Amino acid sequence: MLLTSGCGDYQKINDRSQIIGIGVDPVPDKPDMLAFTLQVPNLEIATQQSPGLGTGGRQGGEAVPYKNFYVEATSVQSAISRAQTMYDKAFFLGNLETVVFQTGLSERDLTRVTEQLMRDETIDKLAYVVATRDSARSVLEARTNAPPATTIEAMWYNDMPQRGYTAPEKLWQFWRDAELIGREPHVPLVEATDDSIRIEGTELYFGYQPVGWLTPDDTVFYNFLAGQVRAISISIPDGNRSFDIRIVRSRAHLREVSTPHGMVLSDDIHIRANLNSTETMAQRPLTNREVERYEDIVERYVQDNCVRVLRALQSVQADTLGFGYCYLIHHPERIYEIRDHWGDAFGRARIRVTVTCRISREGNLL
């Protein structure tokens, strides 16, 4: 009977509250302290505000679907422990949805916070990581119908078809890329607007140090390089005219080629697309020659922009695509050279991008 008496750590669901969002900001003039924003769902839909340490919401007494706790602490766990003194429910980290980093965090601060999140076995490592130039607190205070942490997760959780203008990264992936030899992390760059959260592009990192960013349009071609474009529509310029295609799927093959003149980074991109609109407005059927011309235009347009984006990555030595990791797989004996000098080698390497496009005639009216 003693062995079947039940769980010793049983806790009522009404006594537990999930932390769904964690925001981290630097604290001016306090290099050892970090400002944490901890977000939990507001099941009572009641607004409580405090000018200092405590919970907060929107102005004007408007009901919000979340509660935020603002704490200055030296670590994630100490922040949660301190916030626990202001709430009557036990915090639970198993359903963490979003982690927001302010881009002004030092490399040291970002490293220790990421390692603390990864070391805690109770934290959900599938939470999405985003960065912001404003403050993590402002992002987690955004005016959204659902809690901001849930809104950010929902942008990618169900594999939204707009995948192409964003490059999402989960917590374990961010940590993996920061620690992996030959690959650097990246995360979506977001900001809070009047009534939503907007994606501003992609933040690039070298280790745990932010070194640059890509615009949303550049992120499209970054995803072409990575083979991650899914079901998006883009307009292809053709002189004074243009036509639209819907990308069914893209894939890429990365490889490194050693030549007497140095290393060449090669990326072969394959695109399958359907026509959404033609330059003739589909007033007549397309001929085979016209379809081939469209394919050639797409190939040149994607190739030119992918080369430009890849050179932007080289300029900040941020190999977020993983060329160095692929090279390490084939040359494991050069692990120390790649670990210590890959950033320089990646920045100096020559590049070669090839694009192959196949377009179907779907979308023709005749």
Tab-separated table of C-alpha atoms in Angstrom:
chain	number	residue	atom	x	y	z
A	1	MET	CA	0.000	0.000	0.000
A	2	LEU	CA	2.882	2.374	0.665
A	3	LEU	CA	4.128	1.858	-2.919
A	4	THR	CA	0.711	2.551	-4.504
A	5	SER	CA	-0.318	5.540	-2.439
A	6	GLY	CA	0.168	8.074	-5.271
A	7	CYS	CA	2.598	10.754	-6.391
A	8	GLY	CA	4.613	12.439	-3.687
A	9	ASP	CA	4.985	15.636	-5.729
A	10	TYR	CA	1.298	15.936	-6.643
A	11	GLN	CA	0.168	19.496	-7.241
A	12	LYS	CA	-3.253	20.817	-8.179
A	13	ILE	CA	-3.485	22.439	-11.597
A	14	ASN	CA	-5.076	25.498	-10.009
A	15	ASP	CA	-1.919	25.978	-7.948
A	16	ARG	CA	0.409	25.995	-10.967
A	17	SER	CA	1.085	28.763	-13.501
A	18	GLN	CA	2.984	28.293	-16.755
A	19	ILE	CA	5.764	30.669	-17.743
A	20	ILE	CA	5.253	30.976	-21.498
A	21	GLY	CA	7.635	33.835	-22.242
A	22	ILE	CA	11.005	35.035	-20.946
A	23	GLY	CA	12.483	38.367	-22.005
A	24	VAL	CA	16.033	39.438	-21.204
A	25	ASP	CA	17.308	43.037	-21.270
A	26	PRO	CA	20.568	44.579	-20.064
A	27	VAL	CA	20.485	46.836	-16.992
A	28	PRO	CA	22.279	50.166	-17.450
A	29	ASP	CA	25.148	50.770	-15.000
A	30	LYS	CA	24.726	47.256	-13.560
A	31	PRO	CA	26.890	44.899	-15.638
A	32	ASP	CA	26.203	41.901	-13.381
A	33	MET	CA	22.416	42.314	-13.410
A	34	LEU	CA	19.870	41.463	-16.081
A	35	ALA	CA	16.267	42.637	-16.420
A	36	PHE	CA	13.937	39.661	-16.847
A	37	THR	CA	10.336	39.776	-18.028
A	38	LEU	CA	8.424	36.616	-17.114
A	39	GLN	CA	5.067	36.130	-18.828
A	40	VAL	CA	2.284	33.839	-17.610
A	41	PRO	CA	-1.274	33.440	-18.965
A	42	ASN	CA	-3.820	35.542	-17.120
A	43	LEU	CA	-6.587	33.018	-16.654
A	44	GLU	CA	-8.612	35.437	-14.577
A	45	ILE	CA	-8.314	38.148	-17.275
A	46	ALA	CA	-7.677	40.768	-14.611
A	47	THR	CA	-5.277	43.675	-14.956
A	48	GLN	CA	-2.872	44.387	-12.125
A	49	GLN	CA	-0.301	47.117	-12.423
A	50	SER	CA	2.643	48.156	-10.359
A	51	PRO	CA	5.035	50.996	-11.119
A	52	GLY	CA	7.986	49.001	-9.872
A	53	LEU	CA	8.737	45.365	-9.351
A	54	GLY	CA	5.664	43.228	-9.905
A	55	THR	CA	2.944	42.553	-12.439
A	56	GLY	CA	1.798	44.836	-15.189
A	57	GLY	CA	-0.489	45.130	-18.190
A	58	ARG	CA	-1.922	47.681	-20.546
A	59	GLN	CA	-2.936	51.164	-19.576
A	60	GLY	CA	-6.483	52.254	-18.869
A	61	GLY	CA	-7.606	49.207	-16.943
A	62	GLU	CA	-8.023	47.141	-20.100
A	63	ALA	CA	-8.165	43.394	-19.493
A	64	VAL	CA	-5.190	41.498	-20.883
A	65	PRO	CA	-4.680	37.762	-21.438
A	66	TYR	CA	-1.358	37.671	-19.591
A	67	LYS	CA	0.576	38.830	-16.558
A	68	ASN	CA	4.138	40.046	-16.679
A	69	PHE	CA	6.604	39.956	-13.807
A	70	TYR	CA	9.605	42.304	-13.972
A	71	VAL	CA	12.656	41.259	-12.010
A	72	GLU	CA	16.307	42.281	-11.938
A	73	ALA	CA	18.536	39.311	-11.149
A	74	THR	CA	21.824	37.673	-12.050
A	75	SER	CA	20.350	34.453	-13.456
A	76	VAL	CA	17.158	32.969	-14.849
A	77	GLN	CA	16.467	30.797	-11.815
A	78	SER	CA	17.080	33.586	-9.324
A	79	ALA	CA	14.680	35.784	-11.304
A	80	ILE	CA	12.001	33.095	-11.180
A	81	SER	CA	12.570	32.562	-7.472
A	82	ARG	CA	12.257	36.262	-6.786
A	83	ALA	CA	9.133	36.612	-8.920
A	84	GLN	CA	7.604	33.678	-7.048
A	85	THR	CA	7.365	35.891	-3.946
A	86	MET	CA	4.827	38.043	-5.817
A	87	TYR	CA	2.498	35.293	-6.986
A	88	ASP	CA	0.401	32.664	-5.256
A	89	LYS	CA	0.860	29.968	-7.923
A	90	ALA	CA	3.936	27.819	-8.505
A	91	PHE	CA	5.729	28.642	-11.745
A	92	PHE	CA	6.051	25.836	-14.305
A	93	LEU	CA	8.549	26.016	-17.212
A	94	GLY	CA	7.579	22.924	-19.171
A	95	ASN	CA	5.430	24.912	-21.644
A	96	LEU	CA	7.822	27.762	-22.404
A	97	GLU	CA	6.926	29.184	-25.827
A	98	THR	CA	9.170	32.181	-26.548
A	99	VAL	CA	12.489	33.640	-25.418
A	100	VAL	CA	13.190	37.284	-26.354
A	101	PHE	CA	16.750	38.634	-26.325
A	102	GLN	CA	17.598	42.305	-26.594
A	103	THR	CA	20.349	42.851	-29.173
A	104	GLY	CA	22.248	45.055	-26.712
A	105	LEU	CA	23.066	42.094	-24.474
A	106	SER	CA	26.790	41.488	-24.196
A	107	GLU	CA	28.303	38.254	-25.438
A	108	ARG	CA	28.950	37.244	-21.835
A	109	ASP	CA	25.355	37.873	-20.755
A	110	LEU	CA	23.839	36.076	-23.740
A	111	THR	CA	26.148	33.111	-23.215
A	112	ARG	CA	25.299	32.647	-19.551
A	113	VAL	CA	21.542	33.093	-20.057
A	114	THR	CA	21.471	30.569	-22.907
A	115	GLU	CA	23.486	28.061	-20.898
A	116	GLN	CA	21.203	28.514	-17.884
A	117	LEU	CA	18.141	27.875	-20.035
A	118	MET	CA	19.703	24.780	-21.566
A	119	ARG	CA	20.900	23.366	-18.228
A	120	ASP	CA	17.455	23.565	-16.618
A	121	GLU	CA	15.839	20.204	-17.333
A	122	THR	CA	12.350	21.601	-16.630
A	123	ILE	CA	12.463	24.195	-19.444
A	124	ASP	CA	10.968	23.382	-22.854
A	125	LYS	CA	13.899	23.537	-25.296
A	126	LEU	CA	11.470	23.798	-28.236
A	127	ALA	CA	10.655	27.410	-27.362
A	128	TYR	CA	11.311	29.874	-30.182
A	129	VAL	CA	14.044	32.494	-29.824
A	130	VAL	CA	13.670	36.018	-31.224
A	131	ALA	CA	15.692	39.222	-30.922
A	132	THR	CA	14.627	42.851	-30.717
A	133	ARG	CA	16.394	46.198	-30.989
A	134	ASP	CA	13.908	47.867	-28.645
A	135	SER	CA	13.481	45.936	-25.416
A	136	ALA	CA	12.319	42.440	-24.621
A	137	ARG	CA	9.886	43.970	-22.154
A	138	SER	CA	8.160	46.014	-24.887
A	139	VAL	CA	7.767	42.915	-27.078
A	140	LEU	CA	6.174	40.943	-24.231
A	141	GLU	CA	3.849	43.909	-23.569
A	142	ALA	CA	2.589	44.079	-27.166
A	143	ARG	CA	-1.122	44.628	-27.756
A	144	THR	CA	-2.096	41.233	-29.111
A	145	ASN	CA	-5.258	39.190	-28.693
A	146	ALA	CA	-3.298	36.260	-27.300
A	147	PRO	CA	-0.312	36.605	-24.973
A	148	PRO	CA	2.656	37.951	-26.995
A	149	ALA	CA	4.719	34.838	-26.250
A	150	THR	CA	1.945	32.676	-27.710
A	151	THR	CA	1.530	34.996	-30.705
A	152	ILE	CA	5.227	34.721	-31.567
A	153	GLU	CA	5.199	30.940	-31.271
A	154	ALA	CA	2.082	30.711	-33.449
A	155	MET	CA	3.926	32.430	-36.312
A	156	TRP	CA	5.857	29.195	-36.944
A	157	TYR	CA	4.385	26.466	-34.766
A	158	ASN	CA	1.972	25.198	-37.420
A	159	ASP	CA	4.467	25.630	-40.307
A	160	MET	CA	2.780	28.756	-41.637
A	161	PRO	CA	2.909	28.993	-45.457
A	162	GLN	CA	4.731	32.374	-45.383
A	163	ARG	CA	7.936	30.523	-44.505
A	164	GLY	CA	10.534	32.343	-46.555
A	165	TYR	CA	10.361	35.883	-45.201
A	166	THR	CA	11.368	34.582	-41.768
A	167	ALA	CA	14.075	32.247	-40.503
A	168	PRO	CA	12.856	30.836	-37.154
A	169	GLU	CA	15.175	29.229	-34.625
A	170	LYS	CA	14.320	27.211	-31.526
A	171	LEU	CA	16.158	27.438	-28.223
A	172	TRP	CA	18.069	24.181	-28.672
A	173	GLN	CA	18.957	25.131	-32.256
A	174	PHE	CA	20.256	28.536	-31.165
A	175	TRP	CA	22.454	26.919	-28.515
A	176	ARG	CA	23.569	24.176	-30.924
A	177	ASP	CA	24.609	26.643	-33.637
A	178	ALA	CA	26.402	28.887	-31.154
A	179	GLU	CA	28.437	25.961	-29.830
A	180	LEU	CA	28.784	23.983	-33.061
A	181	ILE	CA	32.049	24.184	-34.971
A	182	GLY	CA	31.523	25.636	-38.436
A	183	ARG	CA	28.039	27.076	-37.974
A	184	GLU	CA	26.653	30.282	-36.438
A	185	PRO	CA	23.164	31.042	-35.059
A	186	HIS	CA	20.499	33.385	-36.365
A	187	VAL	CA	17.087	34.431	-35.019
A	188	PRO	CA	14.116	36.470	-36.279
A	189	LEU	CA	14.253	40.176	-35.479
A	190	VAL	CA	10.916	41.491	-34.132
A	191	GLU	CA	9.401	44.668	-32.743
A	192	ALA	CA	6.122	45.587	-31.091
A	193	THR	CA	3.691	47.775	-33.053
A	194	ASP	CA	0.439	49.420	-32.012
A	195	ASP	CA	-1.620	46.236	-32.249
A	196	SER	CA	0.708	43.366	-33.184
A	197	ILE	CA	4.253	42.054	-33.355
A	198	ARG	CA	6.080	42.635	-36.622
A	199	ILE	CA	9.057	40.744	-38.030
A	200	GLU	CA	11.831	43.100	-39.077
A	201	GLY	CA	14.240	40.589	-40.596
A	202	THR	CA	16.898	38.213	-39.304
A	203	GLU	CA	19.599	38.885	-36.713
A	204	LEU	CA	22.972	37.271	-37.449
A	205	TYR	CA	25.339	36.086	-34.722
A	206	PHE	CA	28.974	35.085	-34.503
A	207	GLY	CA	28.887	32.779	-31.523
A	208	TYR	CA	26.821	34.706	-28.995
A	209	GLN	CA	27.694	38.117	-30.417
A	210	PRO	CA	25.258	39.867	-32.820
A	211	VAL	CA	27.184	41.039	-35.884
A	212	GLY	CA	24.572	42.085	-38.443
A	213	TRP	CA	21.089	41.604	-39.791
A	214	LEU	CA	19.117	40.816	-42.950
A	215	THR	CA	15.964	42.579	-44.112
A	216	PRO	CA	12.803	40.504	-44.655
A	217	ASP	CA	13.407	40.584	-48.430
A	218	ASP	CA	17.018	39.452	-47.950
A	219	THR	CA	15.745	36.712	-45.656
A	220	VAL	CA	13.831	35.250	-48.613
A	221	PHE	CA	17.083	34.703	-50.514
A	222	TYR	CA	18.806	33.485	-47.352
A	223	ASN	CA	16.130	30.784	-47.176
A	224	PHE	CA	16.748	29.977	-50.843
A	225	LEU	CA	20.406	29.419	-49.933
A	226	ALA	CA	19.319	27.191	-47.035
A	227	GLY	CA	16.639	25.365	-49.047
A	228	GLN	CA	13.911	26.430	-46.638
A	229	VAL	CA	11.432	28.258	-48.902
A	230	ARG	CA	7.924	26.812	-48.738
A	231	ALA	CA	4.768	27.887	-50.598
A	232	ILE	CA	5.368	31.630	-50.887
A	233	SER	CA	4.494	33.951	-53.758
A	234	ILE	CA	7.070	36.390	-55.092
A	235	SER	CA	7.134	38.855	-57.970
A	236	ILE	CA	9.948	38.469	-60.503
A	237	PRO	CA	10.989	41.676	-62.329
A	238	ASP	CA	11.511	41.435	-66.091
A	239	GLY	CA	12.573	44.826	-67.391
A	240	ASN	CA	9.582	47.146	-67.133
A	241	ARG	CA	7.239	44.225	-66.524
A	242	SER	CA	6.964	41.439	-63.980
A	243	PHE	CA	5.315	38.097	-63.376
A	244	ASP	CA	4.419	36.216	-60.200
A	245	ILE	CA	5.336	32.703	-59.200
A	246	ARG	CA	4.290	30.559	-56.284
A	247	ILE	CA	7.149	28.531	-54.878
A	248	VAL	CA	6.082	24.979	-54.216
A	249	ARG	CA	9.392	23.949	-52.682
A	250	SER	CA	13.079	24.722	-52.811
A	251	ARG	CA	16.067	22.677	-51.766
A	252	ALA	CA	19.764	23.413	-51.629
A	253	HIS	CA	22.959	21.394	-51.616
A	254	LEU	CA	25.958	22.950	-49.854
A	255	ARG	CA	29.505	21.838	-50.501
A	256	GLU	CA	33.057	23.122	-50.326
A	257	VAL	CA	35.563	22.650	-53.116
A	258	SER	CA	39.288	23.053	-52.464
A	259	THR	CA	41.169	24.487	-55.460
A	260	PRO	CA	44.758	25.661	-55.975
A	261	HIS	CA	43.431	29.213	-55.710
A	262	GLY	CA	41.606	28.646	-52.418
A	263	MET	CA	38.306	27.299	-51.145
A	264	VAL	CA	35.087	27.698	-53.124
A	265	LEU	CA	31.726	27.631	-51.343
A	266	SER	CA	29.147	26.108	-53.659
A	267	ASP	CA	25.369	26.121	-53.268
A	268	ASP	CA	23.116	24.369	-55.779
A	269	ILE	CA	19.530	25.622	-55.496
A	270	HIS	CA	16.580	23.798	-57.062
A	271	ILE	CA	13.182	25.512	-57.339
A	272	ARG	CA	9.794	24.147	-58.304
A	273	ALA	CA	7.165	26.807	-58.909
A	274	ASN	CA	3.743	27.487	-60.385
A	275	LEU	CA	2.793	30.595	-62.310
A	276	ASN	CA	0.424	32.913	-60.492
A	277	SER	CA	0.333	35.540	-63.233
A	278	THR	CA	2.057	36.093	-66.560
A	279	GLU	CA	3.116	39.199	-68.416
A	280	THR	CA	0.314	38.578	-70.926
A	281	MET	CA	-2.235	38.369	-68.101
A	282	ALA	CA	-2.988	34.807	-69.256
A	283	GLN	CA	-4.854	36.061	-72.347
A	284	ARG	CA	-3.412	33.198	-74.379
A	285	PRO	CA	-1.746	29.873	-73.632
A	286	LEU	CA	1.973	29.923	-72.951
A	287	THR	CA	4.332	28.260	-75.352
A	288	ASN	CA	7.203	26.036	-74.251
A	289	ARG	CA	9.676	28.731	-75.257
A	290	GLU	CA	7.933	31.314	-73.055
A	291	VAL	CA	7.981	28.967	-70.070
A	292	GLU	CA	11.705	28.373	-70.595
A	293	ARG	CA	12.286	32.129	-70.763
A	294	TYR	CA	10.450	32.578	-67.462
A	295	GLU	CA	12.617	29.870	-65.906
A	296	ASP	CA	15.790	31.595	-67.111
A	297	ILE	CA	14.635	34.929	-65.651
A	298	VAL	CA	13.839	33.330	-62.277
A	299	GLU	CA	17.219	31.590	-62.206
A	300	ARG	CA	19.151	34.808	-62.910
A	301	TYR	CA	17.097	36.846	-60.433
A	302	VAL	CA	17.425	34.348	-57.572
A	303	GLN	CA	21.099	33.709	-58.316
A	304	ASP	CA	22.066	37.415	-58.278
A	305	ASN	CA	20.261	38.049	-54.995
A	306	CYS	CA	21.537	34.877	-53.322
A	307	VAL	CA	25.116	35.831	-54.212
A	308	ARG	CA	24.528	39.282	-52.731
A	309	VAL	CA	23.139	37.843	-49.468
A	310	LEU	CA	25.913	35.247	-49.190
A	311	ARG	CA	28.501	38.014	-49.557
A	312	ALA	CA	26.725	39.919	-46.790
A	313	LEU	CA	27.157	36.854	-44.552
A	314	GLN	CA	30.826	36.703	-45.509
A	315	SER	CA	31.337	40.370	-44.645
A	316	VAL	CA	30.470	39.648	-40.983
A	317	GLN	CA	31.979	36.123	-41.011
A	318	ALA	CA	28.624	34.650	-39.959
A	319	ASP	CA	28.379	31.194	-41.532
A	320	THR	CA	24.763	30.627	-40.497
A	321	LEU	CA	24.282	28.224	-43.416
A	322	GLY	CA	26.785	25.713	-42.058
A	323	PHE	CA	29.404	25.477	-44.822
A	324	GLY	CA	32.061	24.944	-42.159
A	325	TYR	CA	30.133	22.121	-40.521
A	326	CYS	CA	29.730	20.358	-43.882
A	327	TYR	CA	33.456	20.779	-44.486
A	328	LEU	CA	34.219	19.336	-41.044
A	329	ILE	CA	32.190	16.213	-41.822
A	330	HIS	CA	34.449	15.462	-44.785
A	331	HIS	CA	37.671	16.646	-43.101
A	332	PRO	CA	37.408	15.762	-39.381
A	333	GLU	CA	41.196	15.921	-39.031
A	334	ARG	CA	41.027	19.719	-39.485
A	335	ILE	CA	38.700	20.283	-36.518
A	336	TYR	CA	41.065	22.619	-34.649
A	337	GLU	CA	41.786	24.701	-37.716
A	338	ILE	CA	38.078	25.081	-38.451
A	339	ARG	CA	37.264	25.812	-34.817
A	340	ASP	CA	39.805	28.611	-34.500
A	341	HIS	CA	39.961	30.113	-37.987
A	342	TRP	CA	36.797	29.240	-39.894
A	343	GLY	CA	35.360	32.753	-39.665
A	344	ASP	CA	38.341	34.179	-41.559
A	345	ALA	CA	38.349	31.332	-44.085
A	346	PHE	CA	34.598	31.730	-44.684
A	347	GLY	CA	34.970	35.469	-45.223
A	348	ARG	CA	37.766	35.033	-47.800
A	349	ALA	CA	36.341	32.054	-49.699
A	350	ARG	CA	35.071	32.400	-53.242
A	351	ILE	CA	31.426	31.558	-53.827
A	352	ARG	CA	29.489	29.835	-56.568
A	353	VAL	CA	25.698	29.755	-56.583
A	354	THR	CA	23.757	27.852	-59.241
A	355	VAL	CA	19.967	27.948	-59.569
A	356	THR	CA	17.742	25.523	-61.449
A	357	CYS	CA	14.053	26.415	-61.802
A	358	ARG	CA	11.170	24.352	-63.142
A	359	ILE	CA	7.852	26.127	-63.692
A	360	SER	CA	4.539	24.453	-64.399
A	361	ARG	CA	1.799	26.174	-66.350
A	362	GLU	CA	-0.726	26.203	-63.529
A	363	GLY	CA	-2.488	29.523	-63.410
A	364	ASN	CA	-3.182	29.903	-67.132
A	365	LEU	CA	-6.762	30.875	-67.882
A	366	LEU	CA	-6.746	29.352	-71.376
